[in-house]
Short mmCIF file of C-alpha atoms and ligand atoms in Angstrom, two decimals:
data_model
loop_
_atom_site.label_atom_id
_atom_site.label_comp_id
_atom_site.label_asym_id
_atom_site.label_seq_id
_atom_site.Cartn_x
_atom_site.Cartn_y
_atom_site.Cartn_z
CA UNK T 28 14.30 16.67 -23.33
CA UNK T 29 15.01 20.27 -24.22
CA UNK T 30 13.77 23.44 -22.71
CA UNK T 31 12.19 24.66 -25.31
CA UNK T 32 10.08 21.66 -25.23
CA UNK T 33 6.24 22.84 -25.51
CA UNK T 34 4.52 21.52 -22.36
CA UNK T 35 0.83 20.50 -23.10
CA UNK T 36 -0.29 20.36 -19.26
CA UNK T 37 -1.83 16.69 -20.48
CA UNK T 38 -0.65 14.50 -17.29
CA UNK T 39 0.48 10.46 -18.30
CA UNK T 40 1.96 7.76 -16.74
CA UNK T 41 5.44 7.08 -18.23
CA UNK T 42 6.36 4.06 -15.99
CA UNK T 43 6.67 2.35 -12.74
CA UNK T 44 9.11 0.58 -10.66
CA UNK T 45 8.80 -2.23 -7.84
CA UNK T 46 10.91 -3.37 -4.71
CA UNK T 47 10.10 -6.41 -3.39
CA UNK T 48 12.39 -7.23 -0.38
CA UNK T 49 13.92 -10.83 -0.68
CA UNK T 50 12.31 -12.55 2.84
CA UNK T 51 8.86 -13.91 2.69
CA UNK T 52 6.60 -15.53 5.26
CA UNK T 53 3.74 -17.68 4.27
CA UNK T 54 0.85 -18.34 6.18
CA UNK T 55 2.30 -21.47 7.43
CA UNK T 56 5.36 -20.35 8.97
CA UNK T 57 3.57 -16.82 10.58
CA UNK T 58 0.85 -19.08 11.85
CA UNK T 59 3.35 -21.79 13.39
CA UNK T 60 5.23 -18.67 15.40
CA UNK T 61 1.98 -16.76 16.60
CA UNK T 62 0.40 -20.09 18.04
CA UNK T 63 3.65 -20.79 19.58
CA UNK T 64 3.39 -17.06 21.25
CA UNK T 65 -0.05 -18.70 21.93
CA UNK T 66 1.31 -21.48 23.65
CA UNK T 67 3.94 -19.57 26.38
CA UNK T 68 1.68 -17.04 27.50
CA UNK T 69 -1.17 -19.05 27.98
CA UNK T 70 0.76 -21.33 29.79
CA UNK T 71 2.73 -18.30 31.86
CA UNK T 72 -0.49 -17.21 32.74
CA UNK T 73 -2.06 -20.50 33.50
CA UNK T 74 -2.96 -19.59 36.93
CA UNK T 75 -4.79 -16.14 36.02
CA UNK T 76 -6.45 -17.92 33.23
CA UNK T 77 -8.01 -20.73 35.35
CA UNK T 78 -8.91 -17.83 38.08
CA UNK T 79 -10.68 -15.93 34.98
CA UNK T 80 -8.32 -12.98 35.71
CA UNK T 81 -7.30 -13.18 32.36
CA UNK T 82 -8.72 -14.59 29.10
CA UNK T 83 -6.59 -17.04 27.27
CA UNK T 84 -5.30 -16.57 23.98
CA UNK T 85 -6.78 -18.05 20.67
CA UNK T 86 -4.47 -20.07 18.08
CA UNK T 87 -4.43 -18.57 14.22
CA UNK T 88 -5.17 -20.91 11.51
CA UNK T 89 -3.61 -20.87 7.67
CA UNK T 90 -7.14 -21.74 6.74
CA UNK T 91 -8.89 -18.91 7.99
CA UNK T 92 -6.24 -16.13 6.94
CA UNK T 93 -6.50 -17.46 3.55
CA UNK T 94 -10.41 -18.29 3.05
CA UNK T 95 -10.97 -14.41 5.01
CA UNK T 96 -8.66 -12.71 3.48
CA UNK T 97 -6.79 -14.37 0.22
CA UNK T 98 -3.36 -13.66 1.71
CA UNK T 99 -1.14 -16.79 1.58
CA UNK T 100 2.63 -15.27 1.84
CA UNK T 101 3.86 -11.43 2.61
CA UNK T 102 7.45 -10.03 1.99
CA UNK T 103 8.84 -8.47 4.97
CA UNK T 104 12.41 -6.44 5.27
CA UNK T 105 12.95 -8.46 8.76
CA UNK T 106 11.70 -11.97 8.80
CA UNK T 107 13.50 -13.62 11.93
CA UNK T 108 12.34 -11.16 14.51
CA UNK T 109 9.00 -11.21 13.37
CA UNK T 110 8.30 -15.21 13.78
CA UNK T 111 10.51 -15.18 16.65
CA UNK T 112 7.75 -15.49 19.34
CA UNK T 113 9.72 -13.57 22.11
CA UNK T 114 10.29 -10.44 19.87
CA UNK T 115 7.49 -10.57 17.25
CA UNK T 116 8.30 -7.20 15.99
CA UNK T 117 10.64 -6.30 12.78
CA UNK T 118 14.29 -5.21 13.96
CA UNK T 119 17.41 -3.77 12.41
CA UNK T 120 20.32 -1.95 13.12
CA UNK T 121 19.41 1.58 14.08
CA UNK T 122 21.24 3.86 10.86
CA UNK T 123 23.05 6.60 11.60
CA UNK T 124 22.16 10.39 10.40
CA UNK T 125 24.91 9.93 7.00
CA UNK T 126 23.24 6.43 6.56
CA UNK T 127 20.44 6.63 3.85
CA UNK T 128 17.10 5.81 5.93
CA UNK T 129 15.41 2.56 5.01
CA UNK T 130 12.25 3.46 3.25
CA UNK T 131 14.78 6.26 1.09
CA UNK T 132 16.98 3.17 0.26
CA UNK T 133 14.29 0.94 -0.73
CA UNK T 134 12.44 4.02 -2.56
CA UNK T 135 15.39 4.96 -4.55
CA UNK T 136 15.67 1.70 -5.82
CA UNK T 137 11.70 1.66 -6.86
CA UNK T 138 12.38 4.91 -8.71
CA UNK T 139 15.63 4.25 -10.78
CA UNK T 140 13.75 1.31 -11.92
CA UNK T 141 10.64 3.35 -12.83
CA UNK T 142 12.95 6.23 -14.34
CA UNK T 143 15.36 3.72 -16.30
CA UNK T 144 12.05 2.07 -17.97
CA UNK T 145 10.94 5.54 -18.89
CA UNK T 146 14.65 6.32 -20.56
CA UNK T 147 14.31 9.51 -18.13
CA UNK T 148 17.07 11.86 -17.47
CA UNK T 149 17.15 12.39 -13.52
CA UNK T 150 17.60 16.11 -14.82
CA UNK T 151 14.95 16.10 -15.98
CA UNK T 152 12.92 15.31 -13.30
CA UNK T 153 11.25 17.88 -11.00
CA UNK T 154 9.81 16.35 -8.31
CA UNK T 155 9.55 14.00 -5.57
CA UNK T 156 6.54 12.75 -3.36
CA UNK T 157 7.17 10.30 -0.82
CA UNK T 158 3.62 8.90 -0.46
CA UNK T 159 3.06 6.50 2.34
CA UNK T 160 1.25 5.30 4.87
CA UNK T 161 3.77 4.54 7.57
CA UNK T 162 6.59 7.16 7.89
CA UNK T 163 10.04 6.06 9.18
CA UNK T 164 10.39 9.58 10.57
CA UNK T 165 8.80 13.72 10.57
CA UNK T 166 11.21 15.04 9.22
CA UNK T 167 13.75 15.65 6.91
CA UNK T 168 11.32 14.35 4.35
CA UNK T 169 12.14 11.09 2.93
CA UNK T 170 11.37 13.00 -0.65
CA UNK T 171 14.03 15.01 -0.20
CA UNK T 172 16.36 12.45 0.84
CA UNK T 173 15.54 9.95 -2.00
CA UNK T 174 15.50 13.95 -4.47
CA UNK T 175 18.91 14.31 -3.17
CA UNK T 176 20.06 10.42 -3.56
CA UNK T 177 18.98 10.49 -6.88
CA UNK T 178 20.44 13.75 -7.73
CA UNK T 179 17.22 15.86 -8.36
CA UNK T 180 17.25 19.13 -8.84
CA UNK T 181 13.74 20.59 -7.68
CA UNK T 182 11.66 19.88 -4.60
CA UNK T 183 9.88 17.04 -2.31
CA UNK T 184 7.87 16.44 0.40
CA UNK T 185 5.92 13.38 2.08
CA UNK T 186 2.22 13.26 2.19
CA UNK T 187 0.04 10.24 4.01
CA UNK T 188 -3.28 9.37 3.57
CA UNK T 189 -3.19 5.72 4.72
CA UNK T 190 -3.91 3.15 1.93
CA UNK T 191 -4.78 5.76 -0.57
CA UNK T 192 -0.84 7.70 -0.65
CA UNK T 193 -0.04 6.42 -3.58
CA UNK T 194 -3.50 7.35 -5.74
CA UNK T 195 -3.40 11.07 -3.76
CA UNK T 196 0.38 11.59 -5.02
CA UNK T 197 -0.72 10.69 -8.66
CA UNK T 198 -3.05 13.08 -8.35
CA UNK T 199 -1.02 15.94 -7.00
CA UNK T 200 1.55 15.11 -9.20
CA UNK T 201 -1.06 15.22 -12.61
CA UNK T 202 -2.09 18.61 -10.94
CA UNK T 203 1.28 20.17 -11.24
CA UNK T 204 1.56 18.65 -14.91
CA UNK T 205 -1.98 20.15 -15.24
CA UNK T 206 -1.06 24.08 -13.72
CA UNK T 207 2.64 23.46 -15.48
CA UNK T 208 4.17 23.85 -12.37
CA UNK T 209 6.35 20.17 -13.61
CA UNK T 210 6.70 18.07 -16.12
CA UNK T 211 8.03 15.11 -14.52
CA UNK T 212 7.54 14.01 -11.20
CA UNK T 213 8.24 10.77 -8.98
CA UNK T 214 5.76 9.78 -7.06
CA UNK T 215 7.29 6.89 -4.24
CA UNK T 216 5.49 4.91 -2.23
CA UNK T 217 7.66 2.54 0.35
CA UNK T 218 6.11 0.76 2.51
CA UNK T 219 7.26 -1.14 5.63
CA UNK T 220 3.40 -1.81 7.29
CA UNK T 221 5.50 -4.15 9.59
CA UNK T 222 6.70 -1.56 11.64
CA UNK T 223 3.51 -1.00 12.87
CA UNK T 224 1.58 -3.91 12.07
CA UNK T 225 0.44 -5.88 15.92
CA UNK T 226 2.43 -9.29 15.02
CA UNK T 227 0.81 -10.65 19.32
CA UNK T 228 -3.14 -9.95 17.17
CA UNK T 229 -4.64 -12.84 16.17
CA UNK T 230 -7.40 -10.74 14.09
CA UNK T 231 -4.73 -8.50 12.07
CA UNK T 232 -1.10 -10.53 12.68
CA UNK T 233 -1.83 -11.67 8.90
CA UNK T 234 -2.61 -8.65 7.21
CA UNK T 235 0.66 -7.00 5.79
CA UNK T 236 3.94 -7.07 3.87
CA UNK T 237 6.56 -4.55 2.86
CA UNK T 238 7.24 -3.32 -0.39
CA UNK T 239 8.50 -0.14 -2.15
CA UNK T 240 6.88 1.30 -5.83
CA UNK T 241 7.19 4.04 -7.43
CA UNK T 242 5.70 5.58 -10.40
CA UNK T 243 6.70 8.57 -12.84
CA UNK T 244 3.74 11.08 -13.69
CA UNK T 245 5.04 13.62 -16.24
CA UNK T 246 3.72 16.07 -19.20
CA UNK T 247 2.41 14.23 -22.42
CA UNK T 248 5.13 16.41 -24.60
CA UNK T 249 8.11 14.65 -22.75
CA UNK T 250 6.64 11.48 -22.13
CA UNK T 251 7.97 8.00 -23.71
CA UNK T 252 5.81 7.01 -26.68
CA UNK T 253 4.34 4.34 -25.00
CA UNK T 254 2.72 5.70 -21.59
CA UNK T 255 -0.82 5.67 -20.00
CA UNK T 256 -3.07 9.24 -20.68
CA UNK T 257 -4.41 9.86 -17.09
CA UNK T 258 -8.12 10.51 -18.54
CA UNK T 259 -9.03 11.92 -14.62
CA UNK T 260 -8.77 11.33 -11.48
CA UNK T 261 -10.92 12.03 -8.08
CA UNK T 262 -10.09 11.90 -4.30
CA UNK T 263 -12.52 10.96 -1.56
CA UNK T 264 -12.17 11.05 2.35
CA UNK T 265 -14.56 9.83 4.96
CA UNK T 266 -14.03 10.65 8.60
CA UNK T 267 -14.24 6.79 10.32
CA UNK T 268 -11.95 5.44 13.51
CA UNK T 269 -12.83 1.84 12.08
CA UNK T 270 -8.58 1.44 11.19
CA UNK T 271 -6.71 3.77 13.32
CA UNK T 272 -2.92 4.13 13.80
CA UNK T 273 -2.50 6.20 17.41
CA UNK T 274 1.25 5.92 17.12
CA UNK T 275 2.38 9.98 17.52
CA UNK T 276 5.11 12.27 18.69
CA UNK T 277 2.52 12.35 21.79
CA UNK T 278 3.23 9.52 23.25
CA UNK T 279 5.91 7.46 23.45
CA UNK T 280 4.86 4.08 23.68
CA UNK T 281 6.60 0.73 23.09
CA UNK T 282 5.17 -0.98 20.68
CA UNK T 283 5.66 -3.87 22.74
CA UNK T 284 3.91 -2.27 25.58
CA UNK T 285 1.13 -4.15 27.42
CA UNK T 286 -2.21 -2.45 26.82
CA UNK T 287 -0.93 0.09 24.19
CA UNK T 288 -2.54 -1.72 21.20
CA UNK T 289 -4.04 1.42 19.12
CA UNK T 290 -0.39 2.51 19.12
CA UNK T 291 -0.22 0.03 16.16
CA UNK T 292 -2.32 -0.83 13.63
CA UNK T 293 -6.19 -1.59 14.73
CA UNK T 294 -9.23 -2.07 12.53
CA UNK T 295 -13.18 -3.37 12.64
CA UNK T 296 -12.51 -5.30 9.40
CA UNK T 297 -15.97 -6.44 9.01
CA UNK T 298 -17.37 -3.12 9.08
CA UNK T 299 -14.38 -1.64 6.91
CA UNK T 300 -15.51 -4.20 4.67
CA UNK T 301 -19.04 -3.24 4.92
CA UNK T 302 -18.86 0.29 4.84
CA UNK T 303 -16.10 1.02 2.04
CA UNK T 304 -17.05 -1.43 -0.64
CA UNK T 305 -20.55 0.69 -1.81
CA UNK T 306 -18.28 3.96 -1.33
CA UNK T 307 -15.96 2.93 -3.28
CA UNK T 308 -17.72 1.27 -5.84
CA UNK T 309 -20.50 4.20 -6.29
CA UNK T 310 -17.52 7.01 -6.59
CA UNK T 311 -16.20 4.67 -9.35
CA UNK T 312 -19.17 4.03 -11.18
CA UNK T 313 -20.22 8.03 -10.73
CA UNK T 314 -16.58 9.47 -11.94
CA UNK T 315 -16.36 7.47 -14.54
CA UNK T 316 -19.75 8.59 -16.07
CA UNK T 317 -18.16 12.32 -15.34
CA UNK T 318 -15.43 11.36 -17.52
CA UNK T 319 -17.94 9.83 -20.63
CA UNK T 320 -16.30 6.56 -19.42
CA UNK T 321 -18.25 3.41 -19.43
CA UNK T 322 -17.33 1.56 -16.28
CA UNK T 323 -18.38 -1.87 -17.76
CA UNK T 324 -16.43 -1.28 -20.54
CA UNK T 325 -13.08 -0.84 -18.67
CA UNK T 326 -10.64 -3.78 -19.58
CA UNK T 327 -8.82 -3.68 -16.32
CA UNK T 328 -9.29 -2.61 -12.52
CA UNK T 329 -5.85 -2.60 -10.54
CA UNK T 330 -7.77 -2.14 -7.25
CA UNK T 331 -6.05 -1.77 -3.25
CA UNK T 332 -4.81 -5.09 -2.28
CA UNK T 333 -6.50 -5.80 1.27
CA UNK T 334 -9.43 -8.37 0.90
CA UNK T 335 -9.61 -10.11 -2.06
CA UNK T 336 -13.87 -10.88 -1.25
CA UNK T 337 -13.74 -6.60 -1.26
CA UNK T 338 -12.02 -6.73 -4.28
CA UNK T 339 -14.71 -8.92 -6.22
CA UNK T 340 -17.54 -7.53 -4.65
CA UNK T 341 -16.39 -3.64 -5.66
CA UNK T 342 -15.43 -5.35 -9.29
CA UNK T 343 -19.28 -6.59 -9.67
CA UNK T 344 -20.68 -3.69 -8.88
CA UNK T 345 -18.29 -1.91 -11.53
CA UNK T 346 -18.14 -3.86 -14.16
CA UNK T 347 -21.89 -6.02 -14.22
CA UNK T 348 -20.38 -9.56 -13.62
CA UNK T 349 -18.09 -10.98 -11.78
CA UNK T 350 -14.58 -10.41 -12.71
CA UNK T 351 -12.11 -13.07 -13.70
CA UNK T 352 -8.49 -12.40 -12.82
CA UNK T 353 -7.48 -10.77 -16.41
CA UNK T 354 -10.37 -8.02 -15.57
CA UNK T 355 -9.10 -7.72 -12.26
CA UNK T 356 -5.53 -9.11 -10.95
CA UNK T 357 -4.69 -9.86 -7.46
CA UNK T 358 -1.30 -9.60 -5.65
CA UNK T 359 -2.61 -9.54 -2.51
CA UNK T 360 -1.68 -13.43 -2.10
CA UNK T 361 1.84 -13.21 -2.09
CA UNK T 362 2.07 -9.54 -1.20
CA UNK T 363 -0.06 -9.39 1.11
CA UNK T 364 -1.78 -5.81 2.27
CA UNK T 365 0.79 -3.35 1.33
CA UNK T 366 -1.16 -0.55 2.08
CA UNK T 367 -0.45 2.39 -0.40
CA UNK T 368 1.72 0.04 -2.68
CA UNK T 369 -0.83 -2.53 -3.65
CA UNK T 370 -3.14 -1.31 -6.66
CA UNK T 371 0.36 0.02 -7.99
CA UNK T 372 2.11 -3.31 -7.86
CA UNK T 373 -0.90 -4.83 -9.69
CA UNK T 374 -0.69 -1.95 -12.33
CA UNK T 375 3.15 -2.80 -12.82
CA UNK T 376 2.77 -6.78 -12.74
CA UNK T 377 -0.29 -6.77 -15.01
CA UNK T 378 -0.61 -3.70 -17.29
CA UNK T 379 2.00 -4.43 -20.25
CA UNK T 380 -0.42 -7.11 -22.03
CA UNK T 381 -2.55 -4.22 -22.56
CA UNK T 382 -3.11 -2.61 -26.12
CA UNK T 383 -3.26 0.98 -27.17
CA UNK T 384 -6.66 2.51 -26.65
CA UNK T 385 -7.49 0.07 -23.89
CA UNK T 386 -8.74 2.18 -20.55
CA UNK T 387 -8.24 0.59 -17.03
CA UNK T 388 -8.56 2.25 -13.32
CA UNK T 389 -6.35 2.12 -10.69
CA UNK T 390 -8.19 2.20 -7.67
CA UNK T 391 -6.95 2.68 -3.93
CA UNK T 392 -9.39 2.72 -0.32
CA UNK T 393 -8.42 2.50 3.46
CA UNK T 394 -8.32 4.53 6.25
CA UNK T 395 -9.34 7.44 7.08
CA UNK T 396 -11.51 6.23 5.36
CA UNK T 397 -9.83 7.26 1.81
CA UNK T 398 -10.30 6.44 -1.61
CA UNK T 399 -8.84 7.42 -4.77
CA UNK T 400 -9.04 6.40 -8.53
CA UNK T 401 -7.16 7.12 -11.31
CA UNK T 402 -8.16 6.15 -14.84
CA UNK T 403 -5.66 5.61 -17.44
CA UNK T 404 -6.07 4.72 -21.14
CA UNK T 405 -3.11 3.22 -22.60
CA UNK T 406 -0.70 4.98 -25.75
CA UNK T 407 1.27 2.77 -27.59
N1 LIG I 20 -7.36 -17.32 12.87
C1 LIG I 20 -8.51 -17.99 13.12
N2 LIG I 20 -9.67 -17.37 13.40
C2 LIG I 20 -9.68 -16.05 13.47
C3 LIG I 20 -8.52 -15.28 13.23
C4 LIG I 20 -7.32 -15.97 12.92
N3 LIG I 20 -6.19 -15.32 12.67
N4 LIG I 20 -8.83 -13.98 13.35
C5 LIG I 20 -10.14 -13.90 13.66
N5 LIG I 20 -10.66 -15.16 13.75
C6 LIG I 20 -12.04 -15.55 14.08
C7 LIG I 20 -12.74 -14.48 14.89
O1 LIG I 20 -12.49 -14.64 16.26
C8 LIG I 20 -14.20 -14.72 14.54
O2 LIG I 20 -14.70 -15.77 15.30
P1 LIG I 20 -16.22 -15.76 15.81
O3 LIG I 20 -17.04 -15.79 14.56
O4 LIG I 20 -16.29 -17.01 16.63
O5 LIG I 20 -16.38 -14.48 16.58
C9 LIG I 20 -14.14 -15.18 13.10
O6 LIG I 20 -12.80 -15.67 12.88
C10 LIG I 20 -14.43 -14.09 12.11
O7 LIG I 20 -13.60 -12.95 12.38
P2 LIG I 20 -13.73 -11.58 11.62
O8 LIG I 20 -12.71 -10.62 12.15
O9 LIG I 20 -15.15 -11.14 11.65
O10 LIG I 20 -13.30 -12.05 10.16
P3 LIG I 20 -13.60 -11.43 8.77
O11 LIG I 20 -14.30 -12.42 7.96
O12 LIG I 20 -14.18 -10.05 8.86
O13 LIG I 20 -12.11 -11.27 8.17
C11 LIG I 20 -10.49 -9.50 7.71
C12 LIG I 20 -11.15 -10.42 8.76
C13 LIG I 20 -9.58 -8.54 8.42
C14 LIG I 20 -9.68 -10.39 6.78
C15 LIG I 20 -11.58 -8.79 6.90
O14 LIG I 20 -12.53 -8.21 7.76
C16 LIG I 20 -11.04 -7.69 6.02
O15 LIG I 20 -10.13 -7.88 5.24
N6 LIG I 20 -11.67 -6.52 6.08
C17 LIG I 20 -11.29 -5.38 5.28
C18 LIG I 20 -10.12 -4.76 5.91
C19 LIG I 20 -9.51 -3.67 5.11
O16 LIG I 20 -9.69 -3.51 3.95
N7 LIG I 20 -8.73 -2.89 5.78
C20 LIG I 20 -8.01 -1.86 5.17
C21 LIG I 20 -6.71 -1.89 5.82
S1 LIG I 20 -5.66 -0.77 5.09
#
């Protein structure tokens, strides 16, 4: 890429990337650990339980995670602690300040893949957004430290908004291709949900998995010739406290602390399910129509991995019929939830089959509540 090169403030989607860490735990084994948990306290707390001081916990069951939810395995960056049902948290070895941080290493990795399929100069990039919806730290930004790891010469910064990171950081990043403040920017999304995932919950213990992605959003003029036009995109927030995350410079709970459950991860999943699948759907169906798009015509939807019933029910209403898995692919059962990371995984695992001209939507949701959708119509 040259300087001279004439920017057309078009955005596109050059590439992605994907880090999956090695461990996995399927339902089996994270079931067999929590009812084990099950099993000591009730039985430490036999006395209080038979004096109805204190209610006695319920077993999990591989059966219900999977017919609920569609989840069967998750990838985790710390299995042992996790099923171990005295810790039941992910640990590792604390990294010093000249260490790389954890979600910088397994960022970087997500975004030399992305750049190396794009055949992109890390000169050439401008930008880095760490989107994500569980930050290792405040600050210094984990962009800057995965900018300066990669050798990028230009800024970053970290922006969360939950589930929907990823889909708000392709946006940004189209808008500075749009107001040619860039032309190429990195948009990483890694995220270790264990961290503050409640392993000791029987309603949520199943829900996520770690992951890293990342994907490169740059000018049309110094694209690859085969990329994805981003034909438009739109944002949507909701105020709701239906999945909340109270964990804050504020306080300074344990996570392991009796009683401090909201410092993790808590939702009403039933009404989440409820209440986001019509908002989602409807700001689908009513962008597209902005954008002279017809939403039963689209060949794909890479849609948020967290229910897979959501995920049909939202495709219906978008499409007419019910979607088989070409129309709409599902990670979710051996990814699990991976917040942010999900509807880009499916995008990277299921998008190459596609054919020039085709136009597909990748579609986030979650809390806050969130939602974003980007539509894409491949060039090849
Ligand atoms: N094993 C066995 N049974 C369980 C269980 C488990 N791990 N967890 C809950 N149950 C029981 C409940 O106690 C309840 O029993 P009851 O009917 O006797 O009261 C029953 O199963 C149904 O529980 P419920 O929580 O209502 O299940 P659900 O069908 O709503 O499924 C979710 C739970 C979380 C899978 C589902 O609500 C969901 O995915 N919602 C969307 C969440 C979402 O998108 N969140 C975004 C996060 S970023």
């Amino acid at each position: 890429m040259t300087n001279n090169t004439e920017l057309t403030g078009r955005p596109v989607i050059s590439s992605t990337g994907l880090f999956t860490p090695s461990e996995t735990i399927t339902n089996e084994e994270l079931v067999d650990s929590f009812n084990r948990y099950v099993e000591l306290f009730n039985t430490e707390n036999a006395e209080a339980i038979a004096a109805g001081e204190v209610e006695a916990l319920q077993p999990s069951s591989v059966e219900f995670i999977e017919k609920a939810s569609g989840i069967k395995a998750r990838h985790v960056m710390a299995k042992e602690p996790i099923l171990n049902p005295e810790i039941m948290v992910p640990r590792w070895d604390e990294r010093s300040d000249d260490q790389l941080s954890m979600m910088a290493e397994i960022g970087v990795i997500a975004a030399r893949q992305a750049l190396e399929r794009a055949g992109r100069d890390v000169a050439d990039v401008d930008a880095v957004l760490c989107a994500a919806s569980n930050m290792e730290r405040p600050y210094p930004a984990m962009a800057i430290e995965i900018q300066q790891e990669l050798g990028i010469d230009g800024f970053g910064f970290d922006m969360n908004v939950a589930c929907s990171s990823a889909t708000f950081g392709i946006q940004t990043a189209a808008d500075y291709i749009r107001s040619g403040n860039a032309k190429s920017v990195l948009v990483v999304s890694p995220e270790i949900t264990s961290g503050h995932l409640n392993w000791r919950d029987r309603d949520s213990h199943f829900i996520f998995g770690d992951v890293a992605t990342a994907v490169l959003v740059e000018d049309a003029a110094v694209a690859p010739a085969e990329h994805w036009d981003i034909l438009g995109t739109k944002l949507k927030t909701v105020f709701s406290n239906n999945i909340r995350n109270n964990f804050g410079f504020l306080n300074r709970a344990s996570p392991e602390g009796e009683g401090k459950k909201d410092k993790l991860f808590v939702q009403e999943g039933r009404k989440v399910f409820k209440e986001v699948v019509p908002m989602v759907a409807e700001m689908i169906v009513t962008e597209a129509e902005k954008l002279g798009i017809d939403p039963q015509g689209l060949r794909r939807l890479w849609l948020h991995q967290a229910n897979a019933g959501m995920n049909r029910l939202i495709a219906q209403r978008v499409l007419g019929h019910e979607a088989n898995p070409d129309e709409s692919p599902t990670v979710l059962d051996t990814y699990a939830n991976t917040s942010s990371a999900g509807s880009i995984i499916a995008f990277h695992q299921h998008s190459e089959d596609l054919v020039g001209g085709d136009t597909g939507l990748i579609c986030s949701f979650g809390a806050g509540y969130s939602a974003g959708a980007v539509f894409v119509r491949k060039v090849a």
